[in-house]
């Protein structure tokens, strides 16, 4: 499979390593030093594009892939206010997109556990729930896309929580997401249910970027030749 890497930072390098190990070919690598190569013509050389960039350019990058007729796997966070626009354009162009806030197989299993735990805890109003996420200091967005995904899943089940907030709050209707930025920290997410009697806590800690990179390549393998909008649950059958 021929892959275009749009975004060639630490994640891009990690994805390249896994892709080559799995027998794929990298036909385009776009980083900040060669942004001029990020063209429709160059993207067309690929079977699938994998896009890991910043929130300020992710939307345009995704649309450029649709214009090139190339399926795109996007892991950029912080741009989801325009996600619906992207899906509409994808459908218009008869394209394919797979978006995930986190491509790690372990994290996506963690998503499923979080969803089930929230369903189990929903009747027990004596428990309060909060999230904590820890990432490296170079991560630009807060809260993380993974934390937002976890929070939105909790909000679907815990009716006393009306919205998430990225700060400590005394309002019981707020679902707190506490964001910490320290080095080195590839990513830790903790969900805690607290009552006067006991605490229940689930936690996922990434040791390196390999899990994210492997999942992104698995997503690209899944997306090749497809049309439509997908996520990691489709890839993993969750």
Coordinates of C-alpha atoms in Angstrom, one line a residue:
X1 CA 0.0 0.0 0.0
X2 CA 1.2 3.5 -0.9
X3 CA 0.9 6.0 2.0
X4 CA 1.1 9.8 2.1
X5 CA 2.1 11.1 5.5
X6 CA 0.7 14.6 6.0
X7 CA 2.4 15.7 9.1
X8 CA 6.0 14.4 9.7
X9 CA 6.7 15.2 13.3
X10 CA 7.2 12.6 16.0
X11 CA 3.9 10.8 15.2
X12 CA 4.7 10.9 11.5
X13 CA 8.1 9.3 12.1
X14 CA 6.5 6.7 14.3
X15 CA 3.9 5.9 11.7
X16 CA 6.5 5.6 9.0
X17 CA 8.5 3.1 11.0
X18 CA 5.4 0.9 11.6
X19 CA 4.2 1.2 8.0
X20 CA 7.6 0.1 6.6
X21 CA 7.7 -2.8 9.0
X22 CA 4.3 -3.9 7.7
X23 CA 5.6 -3.8 4.1
X24 CA 4.0 -0.5 3.0
X25 CA 5.6 2.3 0.9
X26 CA 5.7 6.0 1.9
X27 CA 5.3 8.0 -1.3
X28 CA 4.9 11.5 0.3
X29 CA 6.1 13.0 3.6
X30 CA 5.0 16.5 4.4
X31 CA 6.5 18.4 7.3
X32 CA 6.9 22.1 8.1
X33 CA 10.1 22.2 6.1
X34 CA 8.5 21.1 2.8
X35 CA 4.9 22.4 3.2
X36 CA 5.0 23.2 -0.6
X37 CA 4.8 19.5 -1.3
X38 CA 1.3 19.3 0.2
X39 CA -0.5 19.3 -3.1
X40 CA -3.4 17.4 -4.7
X41 CA -1.0 16.1 -7.4
X42 CA 1.4 14.6 -4.8
X43 CA -1.4 13.2 -2.6
X44 CA -2.8 11.4 -5.7
X45 CA 0.3 9.2 -5.7
X46 CA -1.0 7.4 -2.5
X47 CA -3.6 4.8 -1.9
X48 CA -4.3 6.3 1.6
X49 CA -3.2 9.5 3.4
X50 CA -2.5 9.6 7.1
X51 CA -2.9 13.1 8.5
X52 CA -1.4 14.1 11.8
X53 CA -1.0 17.9 11.9
X54 CA -2.1 20.9 14.0
X55 CA -5.7 22.1 14.5
X56 CA -5.1 25.2 12.4
X57 CA -4.5 23.2 9.2
X58 CA -6.1 19.8 9.7
X59 CA -9.4 20.7 8.2
X60 CA -7.8 22.0 5.0
X61 CA -5.6 19.0 4.8
X62 CA -8.5 16.6 5.0
X63 CA -10.5 18.4 2.3
X64 CA -7.4 18.4 0.1
X65 CA -7.3 14.6 0.3
X66 CA -11.0 14.4 -0.7
X67 CA -10.2 16.7 -3.7
X68 CA -7.4 14.3 -4.6
X69 CA -9.8 11.3 -4.4
X70 CA -7.6 9.6 -1.7
X71 CA -9.0 8.1 1.5
X72 CA -7.7 9.9 4.6
X73 CA -7.0 8.8 8.1
X74 CA -7.0 11.8 10.4
X75 CA -5.7 11.8 14.0
X76 CA -5.4 15.6 14.4
X77 CA -7.3 17.0 17.3
X78 CA -8.6 20.5 18.1
X79 CA -10.5 21.0 14.8
X80 CA -13.7 19.1 15.5
X81 CA -15.9 22.2 15.4
X82 CA -15.6 21.7 11.6
X83 CA -16.0 17.9 11.6
X84 CA -19.5 18.0 10.3
X85 CA -18.4 20.2 7.4
X86 CA -15.7 17.7 6.6
X87 CA -18.1 14.8 6.6
X88 CA -20.5 16.7 4.3
X89 CA -17.7 17.4 1.9
X90 CA -16.5 13.8 2.1
X91 CA -20.0 12.6 1.1
X92 CA -20.2 15.2 -1.7
X93 CA -16.9 14.0 -3.1
X94 CA -17.8 10.3 -2.6
X95 CA -14.6 10.0 -0.5
X96 CA -13.5 8.2 2.6
X97 CA -12.4 9.4 6.0
X98 CA -11.5 7.6 9.2
X99 CA -11.2 9.9 12.2
X100 CA -10.2 9.0 15.7
X101 CA -9.1 11.1 18.7
X102 CA -6.8 8.2 19.6
X103 CA -5.7 5.2 17.4
X104 CA -4.3 3.0 20.1
X105 CA -5.9 -0.4 20.3
X106 CA -5.7 -0.2 24.0
X107 CA -7.3 3.2 24.2
X108 CA -10.2 2.1 22.0
X109 CA -10.8 -0.8 24.3
X110 CA -10.6 1.7 27.2
X111 CA -13.3 3.8 25.4
X112 CA -15.5 0.7 25.5
X113 CA -14.8 0.0 29.2
X114 CA -15.5 3.7 30.0
X115 CA -18.8 3.6 28.2
X116 CA -19.9 0.4 30.0
X117 CA -18.8 1.7 33.4
X118 CA -20.7 4.9 32.9
X119 CA -23.8 2.9 32.1
X120 CA -23.3 0.8 35.3
X121 CA -22.8 3.9 37.4
X122 CA -25.7 5.9 36.0
X123 CA -28.3 4.8 38.7
X124 CA -25.9 5.5 41.6
X125 CA -26.2 9.3 42.1
X126 CA -24.0 9.2 45.2
X127 CA -20.9 9.0 43.0
X128 CA -19.4 12.0 41.4
X129 CA -17.1 11.5 38.4
X130 CA -14.2 13.4 37.0
X131 CA -11.4 13.0 34.4
X132 CA -7.7 13.7 34.6
X133 CA -5.4 13.7 31.5
X134 CA -1.6 14.0 31.5
X135 CA 0.4 14.7 28.4
X136 CA 3.8 16.1 27.4
X137 CA 4.3 19.9 27.3
X138 CA 4.4 20.1 23.5
X139 CA 0.8 19.0 23.2
X140 CA -1.0 22.1 21.9
X141 CA -4.7 21.3 22.8
X142 CA -6.2 20.9 26.2
X143 CA -8.2 18.9 27.0
X144 CA -6.9 16.2 24.8
X145 CA -9.1 14.7 22.1
X146 CA -9.1 11.4 23.9
X147 CA -10.3 13.1 27.1
X148 CA -13.1 14.8 25.2
X149 CA -14.2 11.4 23.7
X150 CA -14.2 9.9 27.2
X151 CA -16.1 12.8 28.6
X152 CA -18.8 12.8 25.9
X153 CA -19.3 9.1 26.4
X154 CA -19.9 9.7 30.1
X155 CA -22.3 12.5 29.5
X156 CA -24.5 10.2 27.4
X157 CA -25.1 8.0 30.5
X158 CA -24.6 10.2 33.6
X159 CA -27.7 12.5 33.4
X160 CA -26.7 14.7 36.3
X161 CA -23.7 15.9 34.3
X162 CA -24.7 18.4 31.7
X163 CA -21.4 19.5 30.2
X164 CA -17.6 19.0 30.5
X165 CA -15.4 21.8 31.7
X166 CA -11.6 22.0 31.5
X167 CA -11.1 23.2 35.1
X168 CA -12.0 22.4 38.7
X169 CA -15.7 23.1 39.4
X170 CA -18.0 23.1 42.4
X171 CA -21.0 22.8 40.1
X172 CA -22.2 19.2 40.3
X173 CA -23.6 19.5 36.8
X174 CA -20.0 20.0 35.4
X175 CA -17.9 17.1 34.4
X176 CA -14.4 18.2 35.3
X177 CA -11.5 17.4 33.0
X178 CA -8.2 18.3 34.7
X179 CA -5.4 18.7 32.1
X180 CA -1.8 18.4 33.2
X181 CA 1.2 19.0 31.0
X182 CA 4.5 17.4 32.1
X183 CA 7.5 15.8 30.5
X184 CA 8.0 13.0 29.6
X185 CA 4.4 11.9 29.3
X186 CA 3.0 10.3 26.1
X187 CA -0.5 10.1 27.6
X188 CA -2.4 9.1 30.7
X189 CA -6.2 9.2 31.1
X190 CA -7.9 8.5 34.4
X191 CA -11.7 8.4 35.2
X192 CA -12.6 8.4 38.8
X193 CA -16.0 7.9 40.5
X194 CA -16.0 9.1 44.1
X195 CA -18.4 8.6 46.9
X196 CA -18.3 8.9 50.7
X197 CA -17.9 5.1 50.8
X198 CA -15.4 4.3 48.1
X199 CA -13.7 5.2 44.8
X200 CA -13.8 3.4 41.5
X201 CA -11.0 4.3 39.0
X202 CA -10.0 3.2 35.6
X203 CA -6.8 4.3 34.0
X204 CA -4.9 4.0 30.7
X205 CA -1.2 5.0 30.4
X206 CA 0.7 5.0 27.1
X207 CA 4.4 4.1 27.4
X208 CA 5.3 5.4 24.0
X209 CA 3.8 6.4 20.6
X210 CA 4.1 2.9 19.1
X211 CA 0.5 2.0 20.0
X212 CA -0.9 5.2 18.3
X213 CA 1.2 4.6 15.2
X214 CA 0.3 1.0 14.9
X215 CA -3.4 1.8 15.2
X216 CA -3.1 4.5 12.5
X217 CA -1.5 2.1 10.1
X218 CA -4.2 -0.5 10.8
X219 CA -6.8 2.2 10.1
X220 CA -5.1 3.0 6.8
X221 CA -5.1 -0.7 5.8
X222 CA -8.8 -0.9 6.7
X223 CA -9.8 2.3 4.8
X224 CA -8.0 1.5 1.5
X225 CA -10.6 1.1 -1.2
X226 CA -13.6 2.1 0.9
X227 CA -16.1 5.0 0.8
X228 CA -17.8 6.7 3.7
X229 CA -17.1 7.8 7.2
X230 CA -15.5 5.4 9.8
X231 CA -13.9 5.3 13.2
X232 CA -11.7 2.9 15.1
X233 CA -14.6 0.9 16.4
X234 CA -15.2 -0.1 12.8
X235 CA -11.5 -1.2 12.5
X236 CA -11.5 -3.2 15.7
X237 CA -15.1 -4.5 15.6
X238 CA -16.0 -2.9 19.0

